[in-house]
XYZ file of C-alpha atoms in Angstrom:
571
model
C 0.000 0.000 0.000
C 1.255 3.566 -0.736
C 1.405 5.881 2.029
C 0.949 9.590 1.977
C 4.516 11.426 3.073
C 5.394 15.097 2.948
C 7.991 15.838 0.639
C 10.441 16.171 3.617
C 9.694 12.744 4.802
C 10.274 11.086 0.997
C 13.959 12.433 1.240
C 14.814 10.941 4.336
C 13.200 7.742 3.053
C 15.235 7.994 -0.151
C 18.287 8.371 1.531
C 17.722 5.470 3.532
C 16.808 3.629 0.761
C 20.111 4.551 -1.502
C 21.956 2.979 1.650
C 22.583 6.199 3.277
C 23.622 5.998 6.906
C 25.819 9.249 7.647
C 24.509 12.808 6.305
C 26.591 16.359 6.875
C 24.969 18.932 7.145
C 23.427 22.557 8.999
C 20.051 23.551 9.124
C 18.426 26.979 7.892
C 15.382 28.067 7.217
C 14.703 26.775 4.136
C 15.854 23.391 4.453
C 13.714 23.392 8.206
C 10.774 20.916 6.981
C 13.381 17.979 6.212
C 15.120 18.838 9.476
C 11.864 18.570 11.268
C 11.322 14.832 9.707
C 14.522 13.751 10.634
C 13.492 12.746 13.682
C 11.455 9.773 11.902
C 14.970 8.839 10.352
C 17.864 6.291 11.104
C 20.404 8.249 9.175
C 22.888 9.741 11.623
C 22.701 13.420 10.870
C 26.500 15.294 11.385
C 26.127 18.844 12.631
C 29.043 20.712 10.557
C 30.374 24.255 11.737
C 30.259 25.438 8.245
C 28.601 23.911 4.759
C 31.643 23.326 2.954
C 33.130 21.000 6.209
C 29.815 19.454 5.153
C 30.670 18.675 1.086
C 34.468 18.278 2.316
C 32.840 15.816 4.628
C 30.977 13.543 2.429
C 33.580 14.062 -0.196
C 36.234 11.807 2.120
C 33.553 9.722 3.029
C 32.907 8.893 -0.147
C 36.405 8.523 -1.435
C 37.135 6.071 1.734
C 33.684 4.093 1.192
C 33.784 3.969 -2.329
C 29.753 4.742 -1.449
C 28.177 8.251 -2.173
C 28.145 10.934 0.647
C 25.491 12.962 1.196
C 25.566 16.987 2.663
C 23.046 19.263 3.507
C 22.477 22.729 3.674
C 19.812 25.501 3.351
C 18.908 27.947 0.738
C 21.275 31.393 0.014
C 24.752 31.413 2.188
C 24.005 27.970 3.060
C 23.962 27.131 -0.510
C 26.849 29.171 -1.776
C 28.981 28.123 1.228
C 28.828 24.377 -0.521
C 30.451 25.608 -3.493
C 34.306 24.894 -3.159
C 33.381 21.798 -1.781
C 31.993 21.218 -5.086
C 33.740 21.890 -7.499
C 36.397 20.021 -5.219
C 34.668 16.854 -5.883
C 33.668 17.951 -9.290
C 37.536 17.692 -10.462
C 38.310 14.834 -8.347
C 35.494 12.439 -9.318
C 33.590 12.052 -6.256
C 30.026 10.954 -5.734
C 28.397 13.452 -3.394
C 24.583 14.501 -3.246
C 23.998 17.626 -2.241
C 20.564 18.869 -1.491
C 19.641 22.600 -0.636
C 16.475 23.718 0.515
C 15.130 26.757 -1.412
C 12.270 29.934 -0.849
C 8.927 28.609 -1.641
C 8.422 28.173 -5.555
C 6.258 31.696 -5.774
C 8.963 33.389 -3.617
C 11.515 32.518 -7.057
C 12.907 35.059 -8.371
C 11.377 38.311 -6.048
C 14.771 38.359 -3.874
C 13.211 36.887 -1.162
C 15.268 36.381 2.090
C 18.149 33.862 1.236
C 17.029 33.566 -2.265
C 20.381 32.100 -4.373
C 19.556 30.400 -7.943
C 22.032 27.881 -6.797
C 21.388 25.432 -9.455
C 22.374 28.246 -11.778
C 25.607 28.903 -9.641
C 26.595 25.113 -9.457
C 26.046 24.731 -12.995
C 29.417 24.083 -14.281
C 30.686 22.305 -10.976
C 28.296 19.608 -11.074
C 27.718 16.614 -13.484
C 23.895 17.234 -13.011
C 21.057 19.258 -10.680
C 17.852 19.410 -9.846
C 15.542 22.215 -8.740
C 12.219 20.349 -7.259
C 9.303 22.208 -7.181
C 6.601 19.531 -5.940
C 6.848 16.974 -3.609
C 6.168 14.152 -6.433
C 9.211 14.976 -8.122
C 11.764 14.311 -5.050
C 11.697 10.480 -4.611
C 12.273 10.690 -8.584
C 14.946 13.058 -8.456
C 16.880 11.952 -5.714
C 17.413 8.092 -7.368
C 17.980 9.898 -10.235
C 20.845 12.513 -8.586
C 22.146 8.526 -6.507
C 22.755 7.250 -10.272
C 24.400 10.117 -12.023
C 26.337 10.342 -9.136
C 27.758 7.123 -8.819
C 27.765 5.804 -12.422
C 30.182 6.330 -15.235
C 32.697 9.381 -13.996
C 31.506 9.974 -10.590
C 30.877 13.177 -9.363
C 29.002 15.863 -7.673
C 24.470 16.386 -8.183
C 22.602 19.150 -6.209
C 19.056 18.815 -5.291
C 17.751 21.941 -4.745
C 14.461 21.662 -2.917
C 11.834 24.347 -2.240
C 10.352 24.828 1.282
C 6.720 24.332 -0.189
C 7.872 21.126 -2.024
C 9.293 19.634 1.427
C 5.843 20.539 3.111
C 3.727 19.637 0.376
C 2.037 15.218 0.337
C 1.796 13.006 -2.122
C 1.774 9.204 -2.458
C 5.205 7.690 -2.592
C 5.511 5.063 -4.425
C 9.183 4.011 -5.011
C 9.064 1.451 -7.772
C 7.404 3.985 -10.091
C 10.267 6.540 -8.948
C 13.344 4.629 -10.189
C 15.602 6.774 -13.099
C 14.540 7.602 -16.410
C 17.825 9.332 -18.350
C 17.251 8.175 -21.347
C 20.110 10.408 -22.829
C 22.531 9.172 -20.190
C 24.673 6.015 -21.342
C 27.541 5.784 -18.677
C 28.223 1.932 -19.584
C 30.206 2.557 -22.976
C 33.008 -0.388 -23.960
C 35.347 -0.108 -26.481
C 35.503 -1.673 -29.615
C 37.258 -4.709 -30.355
C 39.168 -3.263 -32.904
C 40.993 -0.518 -30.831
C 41.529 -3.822 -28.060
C 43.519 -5.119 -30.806
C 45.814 -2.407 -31.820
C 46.473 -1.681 -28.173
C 47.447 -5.095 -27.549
C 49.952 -4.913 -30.683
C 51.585 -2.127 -29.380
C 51.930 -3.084 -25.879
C 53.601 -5.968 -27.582
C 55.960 -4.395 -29.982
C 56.543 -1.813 -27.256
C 60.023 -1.881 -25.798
C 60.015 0.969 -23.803
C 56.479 1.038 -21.695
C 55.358 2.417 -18.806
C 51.652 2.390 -17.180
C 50.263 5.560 -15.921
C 48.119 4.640 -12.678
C 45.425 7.501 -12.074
C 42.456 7.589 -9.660
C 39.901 5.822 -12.344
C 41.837 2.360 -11.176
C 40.407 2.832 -7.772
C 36.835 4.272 -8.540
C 36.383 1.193 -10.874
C 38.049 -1.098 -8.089
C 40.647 -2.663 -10.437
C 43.752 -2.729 -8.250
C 44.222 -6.265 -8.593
C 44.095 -6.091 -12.315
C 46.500 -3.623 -12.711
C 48.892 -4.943 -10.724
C 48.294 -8.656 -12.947
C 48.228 -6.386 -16.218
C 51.638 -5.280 -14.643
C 53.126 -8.396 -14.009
C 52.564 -10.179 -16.660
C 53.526 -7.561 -19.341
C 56.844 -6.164 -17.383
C 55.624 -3.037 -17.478
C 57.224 -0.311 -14.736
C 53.897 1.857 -12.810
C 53.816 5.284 -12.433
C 51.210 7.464 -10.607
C 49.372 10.448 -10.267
C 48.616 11.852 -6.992
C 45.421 10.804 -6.977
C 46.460 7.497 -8.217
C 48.665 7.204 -5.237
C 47.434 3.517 -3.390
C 46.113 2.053 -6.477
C 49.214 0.398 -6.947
C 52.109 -0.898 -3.902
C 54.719 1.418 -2.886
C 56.300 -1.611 -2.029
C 55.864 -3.192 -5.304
C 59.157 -3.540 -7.255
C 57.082 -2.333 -10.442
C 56.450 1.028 -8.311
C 58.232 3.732 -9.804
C 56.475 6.148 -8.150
C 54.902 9.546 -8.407
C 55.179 11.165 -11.645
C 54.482 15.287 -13.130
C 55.612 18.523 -11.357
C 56.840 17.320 -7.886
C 57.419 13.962 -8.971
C 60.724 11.865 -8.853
C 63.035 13.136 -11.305
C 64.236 9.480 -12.974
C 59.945 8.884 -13.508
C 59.710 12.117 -15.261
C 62.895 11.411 -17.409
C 61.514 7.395 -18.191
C 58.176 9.092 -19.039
C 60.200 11.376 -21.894
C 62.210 8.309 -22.609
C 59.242 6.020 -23.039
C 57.938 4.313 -26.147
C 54.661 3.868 -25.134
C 52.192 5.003 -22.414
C 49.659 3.253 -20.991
C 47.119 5.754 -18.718
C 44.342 4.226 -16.870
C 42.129 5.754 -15.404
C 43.667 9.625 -15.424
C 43.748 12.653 -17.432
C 46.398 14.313 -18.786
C 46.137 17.008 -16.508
C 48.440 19.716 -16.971
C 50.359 19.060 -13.524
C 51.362 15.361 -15.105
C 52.421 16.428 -18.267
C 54.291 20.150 -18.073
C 54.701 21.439 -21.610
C 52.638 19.454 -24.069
C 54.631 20.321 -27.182
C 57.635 18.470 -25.699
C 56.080 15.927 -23.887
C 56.692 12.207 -24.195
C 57.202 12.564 -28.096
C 58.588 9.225 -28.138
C 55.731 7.117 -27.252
C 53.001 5.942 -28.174
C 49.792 6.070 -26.263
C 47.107 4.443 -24.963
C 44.178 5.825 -22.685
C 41.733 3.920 -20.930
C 39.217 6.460 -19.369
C 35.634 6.226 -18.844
C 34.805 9.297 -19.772
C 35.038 10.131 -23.747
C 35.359 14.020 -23.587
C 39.093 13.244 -21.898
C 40.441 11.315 -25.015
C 42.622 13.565 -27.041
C 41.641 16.744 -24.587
C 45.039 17.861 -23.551
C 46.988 14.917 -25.379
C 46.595 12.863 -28.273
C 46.621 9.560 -28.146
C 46.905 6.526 -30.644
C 44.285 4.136 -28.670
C 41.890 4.695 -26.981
C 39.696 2.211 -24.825
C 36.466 4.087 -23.553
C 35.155 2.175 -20.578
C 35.714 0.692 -17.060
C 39.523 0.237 -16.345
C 38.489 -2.902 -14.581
C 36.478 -4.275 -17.191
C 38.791 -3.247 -19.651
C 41.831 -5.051 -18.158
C 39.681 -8.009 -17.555
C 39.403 -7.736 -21.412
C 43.385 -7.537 -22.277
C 44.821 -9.376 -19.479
C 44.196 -12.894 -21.256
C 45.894 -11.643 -24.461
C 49.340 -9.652 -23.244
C 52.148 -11.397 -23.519
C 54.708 -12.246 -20.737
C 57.602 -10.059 -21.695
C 61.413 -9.228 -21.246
C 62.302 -5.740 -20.488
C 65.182 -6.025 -18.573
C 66.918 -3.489 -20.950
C 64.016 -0.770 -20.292
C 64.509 -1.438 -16.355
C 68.152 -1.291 -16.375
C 67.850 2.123 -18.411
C 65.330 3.421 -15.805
C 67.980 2.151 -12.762
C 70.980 4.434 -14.252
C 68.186 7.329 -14.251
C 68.435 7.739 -10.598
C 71.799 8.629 -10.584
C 72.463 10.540 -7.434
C 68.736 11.207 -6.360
C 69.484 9.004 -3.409
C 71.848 11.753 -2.059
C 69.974 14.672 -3.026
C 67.587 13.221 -1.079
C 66.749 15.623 2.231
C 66.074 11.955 4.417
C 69.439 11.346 3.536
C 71.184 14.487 4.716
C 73.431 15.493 7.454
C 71.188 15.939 10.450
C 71.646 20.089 10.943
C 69.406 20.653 13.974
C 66.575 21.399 11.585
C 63.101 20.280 11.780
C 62.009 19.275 8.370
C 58.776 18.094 7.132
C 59.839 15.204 4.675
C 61.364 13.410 8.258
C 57.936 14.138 10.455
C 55.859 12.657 7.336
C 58.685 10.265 7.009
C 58.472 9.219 10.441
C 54.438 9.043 10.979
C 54.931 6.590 7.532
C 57.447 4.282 9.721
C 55.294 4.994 12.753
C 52.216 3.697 11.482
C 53.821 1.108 9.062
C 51.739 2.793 6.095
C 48.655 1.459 7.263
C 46.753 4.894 8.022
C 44.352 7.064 6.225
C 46.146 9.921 5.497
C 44.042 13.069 4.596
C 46.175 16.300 3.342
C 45.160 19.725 2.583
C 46.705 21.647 -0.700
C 50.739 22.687 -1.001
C 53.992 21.644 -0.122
C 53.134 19.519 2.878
C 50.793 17.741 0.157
C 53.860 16.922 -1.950
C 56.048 16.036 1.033
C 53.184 13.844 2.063
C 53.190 12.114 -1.454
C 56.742 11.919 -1.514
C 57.439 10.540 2.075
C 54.450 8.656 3.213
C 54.792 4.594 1.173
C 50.975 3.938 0.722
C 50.417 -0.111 0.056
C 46.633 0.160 0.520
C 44.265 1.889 -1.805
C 42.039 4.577 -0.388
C 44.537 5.703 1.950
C 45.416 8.648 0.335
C 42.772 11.280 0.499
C 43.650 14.758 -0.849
C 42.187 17.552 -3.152
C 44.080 17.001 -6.462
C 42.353 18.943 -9.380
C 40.982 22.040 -7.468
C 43.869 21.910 -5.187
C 41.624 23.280 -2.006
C 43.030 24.716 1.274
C 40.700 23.835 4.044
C 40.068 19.982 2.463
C 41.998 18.276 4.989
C 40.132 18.602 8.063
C 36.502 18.442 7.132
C 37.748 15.659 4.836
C 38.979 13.446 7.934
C 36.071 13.250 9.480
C 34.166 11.858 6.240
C 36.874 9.595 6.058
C 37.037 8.525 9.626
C 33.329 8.292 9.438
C 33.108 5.690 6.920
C 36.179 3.805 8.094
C 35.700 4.312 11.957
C 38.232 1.341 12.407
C 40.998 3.002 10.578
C 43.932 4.929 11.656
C 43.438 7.959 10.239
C 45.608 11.447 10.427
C 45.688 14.769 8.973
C 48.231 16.148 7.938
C 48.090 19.895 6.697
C 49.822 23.213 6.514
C 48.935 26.036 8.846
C 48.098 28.303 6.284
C 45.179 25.528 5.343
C 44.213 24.531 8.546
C 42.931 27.684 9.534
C 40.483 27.830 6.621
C 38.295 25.327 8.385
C 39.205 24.758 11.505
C 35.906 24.884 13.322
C 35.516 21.679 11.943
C 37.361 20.860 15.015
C 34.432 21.596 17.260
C 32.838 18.708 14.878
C 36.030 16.248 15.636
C 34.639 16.644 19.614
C 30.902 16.605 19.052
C 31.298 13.376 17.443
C 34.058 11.968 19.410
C 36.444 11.101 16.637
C 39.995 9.507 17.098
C 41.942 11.558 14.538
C 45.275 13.006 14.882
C 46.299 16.173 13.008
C 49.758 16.889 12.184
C 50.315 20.165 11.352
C 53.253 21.186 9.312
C 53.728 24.764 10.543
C 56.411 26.992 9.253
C 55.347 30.359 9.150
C 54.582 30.836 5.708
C 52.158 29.925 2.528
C 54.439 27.391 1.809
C 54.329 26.337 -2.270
C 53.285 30.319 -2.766
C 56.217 31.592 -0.974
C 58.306 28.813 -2.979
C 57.273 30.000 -6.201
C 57.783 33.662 -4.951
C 61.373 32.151 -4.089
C 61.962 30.958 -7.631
C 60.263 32.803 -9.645
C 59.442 36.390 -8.070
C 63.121 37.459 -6.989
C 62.241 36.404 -3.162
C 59.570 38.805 -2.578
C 57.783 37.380 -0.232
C 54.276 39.709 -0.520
C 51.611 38.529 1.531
C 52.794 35.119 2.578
C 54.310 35.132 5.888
C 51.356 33.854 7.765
C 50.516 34.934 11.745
C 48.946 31.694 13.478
C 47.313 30.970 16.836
C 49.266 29.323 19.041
C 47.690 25.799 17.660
C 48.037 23.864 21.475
C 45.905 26.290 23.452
C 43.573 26.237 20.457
C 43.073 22.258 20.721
C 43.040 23.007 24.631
C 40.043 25.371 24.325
C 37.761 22.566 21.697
C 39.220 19.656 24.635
C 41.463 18.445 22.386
C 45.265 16.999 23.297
C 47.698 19.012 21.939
C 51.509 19.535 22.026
C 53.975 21.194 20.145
C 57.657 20.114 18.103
C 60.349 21.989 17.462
C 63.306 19.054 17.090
C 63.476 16.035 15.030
C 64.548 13.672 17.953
C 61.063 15.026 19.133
C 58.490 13.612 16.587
C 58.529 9.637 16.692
C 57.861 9.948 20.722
C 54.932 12.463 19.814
C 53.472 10.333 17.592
C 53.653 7.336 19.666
C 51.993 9.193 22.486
C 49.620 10.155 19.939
C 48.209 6.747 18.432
C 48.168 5.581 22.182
C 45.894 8.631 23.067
C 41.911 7.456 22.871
C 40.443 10.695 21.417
C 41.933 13.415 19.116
C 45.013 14.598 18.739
C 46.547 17.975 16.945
C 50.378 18.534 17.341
C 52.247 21.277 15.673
C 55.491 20.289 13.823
C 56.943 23.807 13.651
C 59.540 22.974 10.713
C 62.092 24.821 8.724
C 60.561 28.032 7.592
C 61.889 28.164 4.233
C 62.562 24.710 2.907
C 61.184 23.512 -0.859
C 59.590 20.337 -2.074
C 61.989 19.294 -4.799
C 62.423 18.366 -7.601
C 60.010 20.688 -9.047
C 59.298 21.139 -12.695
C 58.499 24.908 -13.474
C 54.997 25.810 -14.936
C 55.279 24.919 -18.777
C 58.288 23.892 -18.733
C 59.684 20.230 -20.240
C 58.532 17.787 -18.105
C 62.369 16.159 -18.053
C 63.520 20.098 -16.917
C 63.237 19.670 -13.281
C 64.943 21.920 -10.444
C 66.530 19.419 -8.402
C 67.450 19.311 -4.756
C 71.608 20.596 -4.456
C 73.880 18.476 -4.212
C 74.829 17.344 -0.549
C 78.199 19.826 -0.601
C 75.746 22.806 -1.665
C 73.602 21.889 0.522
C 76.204 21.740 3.448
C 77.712 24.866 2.527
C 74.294 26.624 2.971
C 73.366 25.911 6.099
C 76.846 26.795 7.766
């Protein structure tokens, strides 16, 4: 039997019914009718301190539950506030549903109180949205926004609901409701054609090197990458966001690739005769000037979504579809191969990157960041969530912290967002409430959403924030340093004194200043039942190298100096 339900009611129901247990969000005026059935609900409701800790929020609780996360928020500022968070999981590829309540549908367009045309706003930052004007449409809508969401490229829909529409009965009936896009085909597969020309080059190719990107986890096809790996003798390299889908530890692991990445990847990458990406997208961070880049090779993308191919680079094959499915597709057909050649080459490439590198260096009294992130890697024997915010820490973090496991790397990668990390931990620890999880993130960051730490209490999470504090907005005072002669405009950054901060919210707290300092802090730390924030106050003015400039070659790299240089400087 149908039952009559107010339009409020029907999206708690739907939620529930899309297998929604956790929703982030803060209430408003607008969005008060679904508040006031949320006592009829099971979902546990999050209170945030600010709407975009609530799309942060279910943005790393969908990246760590592979699920869809779900924020809340009410019409106007509410609204508006969920924008970075967004766009955030716009370029990153994560599912999130958003829903918004709105002025009544006659109050549209009069400039009522809190009036935003938000689905006019988040137009080109989500892959769909919805403004619902009667309460019929929302179960509809809503397992409509749960499929866009999750199939084909993930990413971001916005339900924007008006208050009239949440008050306002009607029959539900959720059969009748299920999705009707019949303009939407997310389940495309390549044609057999282009599976056999990229199987003749992978096997003519003596040069090759896989390019691991976040599509490999999304589609869950770690396994058959690392088999596609193995059995052709083909090295791995990875994007940031592709950092987990394939072992640190794995001797196939070159590592990360682009503008921070290691120097001997970039240089196999312009050596290479063929390229195999899966699952990533050319971005401009991976690939530094296009005109020069990898003109070698020979290339092959698997991606999922058709407007990538040939976007920023042109490739020879391309294989439209699930990586997984895809892979499940070659994997019978490649050829055990021989390279030994190609991995000896890529060996000699390392040259003296060993020394250059900063865990290798004369201890000078310093605090550095690479050995704290270095050190909560060895700490926790790689088996934490790690959730960064945007800059160098980011970088060091890639660089320093071995990830094994997928989904244990959470950062902002395309929008590159201060503020992600925090909010972002708590999504994460949320859907993993088991896991070890830690933040690490810049002080510069960290103080963009830092209420969220109010949230860390009210909930009674076990996180532990690292914060990598020296003084300064770190990668923008780097590039000032390399490219802007030094001046240093508007990036030495004032802080709180971080400890009494975390004293005042009831969280532990404690402060660093010496490298024989940070492995006992961080043991005290995972023992500690309940949050934890310290503050690593590091060298104020070190770089993440090697860095390739802006545009420039990817091969062109400012390295680390040598050991002598380095010696000499800090004398």
């Amino acid at each position: 039997m149908k039952k009559t339900m107010t339009g409020a009611q029907i999206i708690w129901e739907c939620l529930e019914r899309e297998g929604t247990k956790i929703a982030f969000g803060y209430p408003g005026g607008a969005i008060l009718p679904t508040y006031d059935a949320l006592k009829h609900s099971s979902i546990h409701h999050v209170l945030v301190r600010h709407e975009q800790g609530a799309t942060h929020m279910a943005d790393g609780y969908a990246r760590v539950s592979g699920g869809v996360g779900v924020a809340i928020a009410t019409s106007g500022p509410g609204a508006t506030n969920m924008v970075t968070g967004i766009a955030t999981a716009m370029l990153d590829s994560s599912p999130i549903v958003c829903i918004t309540g709105q002025v009544g549908s006659k109050l549209i367009g009069t400039d009522a109180f809190q009036e935003t045309d938000i689905t006019g706003v988040t137009l080109p930052i989500t892959k769909h949205n919805y403004l619902v004007t009667k309460a019929s449409e929302i179960a509809q809508t809503i397992r409509e926004a749960f499929y866009i969401a999750k199939s084909g490229r993930p990413g971001p829909v916005l339900i924007d609901v008006t208050k009239d529409a949440q008050q306002g009965t009607c029959e539900f009936d959720w059969e009748s409701a299920a999705p009707q896009l019949p303009g939407y085909r997310p389940d495309l597969s390549p044609d057999a054609a282009h599976y056999k020309q990229a199987l003749e080059l992978i096997k003519t190719a003596k040069r090759p090197v896989i390019f691991a990107g976040h599509g490999i986890m999304i589609s869950g096809a770690m396994r058959e990458v690392r088999d596609f790996a193995e059995k052709a003798g083909v090295p791995v390299a990875l994007t940031l966001l592709g950092i987990g889908a394939f072992p640190a530890s794995h001797p196939l692991n070159l590592g990360m690739m682009g503008m921070h990445g290691e120097a001997w990847v970039n240089q196999a990458i312009q050596d290479a005769d063929l390229l195999i990406a899966l699952g990533m997208r050319f971005d401009d961070r991976v690939t530094g000037n296009l005109k020069n880049y990898a003109t070698k090779a020979k290339k092959i993308h698997v991606e999922i979504d058709p407007s990538e191919i040939n976007k920023n680079v042109k490739v020879d094959v391309a294989l439209v579809g699930d990586v997984r499915e895809v892979l499940n597709e070659l994997l019978p057909h490649v050829e055990a191969t021989d390279r030994k050649e190609w991995f000896d080459h890529i060996e000699s490439l390392k040259g003296d990157s060993a020394v250059r590198d900063i865990q290798n260096l004369p201890d000078n009294g310093h605090l550095y960041a690479a050995h704290v992130i270095n050190d909560i890697w060895r700490e926790t024997e790689g088996n934490a969530i790690v959730v960064t915010d945007v800059g160098q820490h980011q970088m060091w973090e890639a660089q320093y912290y071995k990830h094994d496991n997928p989904r244990s790397l959470i950062t902002s990668g395309g929008l590159g967002t201060m503020g992600f990390a925090l909010p972002a931990a708590i999504g994460a620890k949320m859907a993993n409430p088991d896991a070890e999880v830690w933040v690490i993130v810049g002080d510069g960051g960290f103080q963009m959403t830092m209420c969220e730490l109010a949230t860390i209490v009210q909930e009674r999470l076990d996180i532990n924030i690292a914060i990598i504090n020296n003084g300064y907005l770190g990668m923008v005072r780097q590039w000032q340093e390399f490219f802007y002669e030094r001046n240093y405009q508007a990036t030495p950054l004032l802080s709180p004194d971080f400890s009494v901060l975390a004293s005042a919210y009831g969280i532990k707290s404690s402060s660093v200043t010496t490298r024989a300092d940070v492995v006992p802090t961080v043991r005290a730390a995972r023992k500690h039942q309940g949050a934890v924030l310290i503050d690593f106050q590091v060298e104020q003015e070190d770089t993440v190298y090697p860095m390739v400039p802006a545009g420039a070659d990817l091969h062109n790299m400012i390295r680390r100096p040598s050991p002598i240089v380095e010696t000499a400087m800090d004398k």
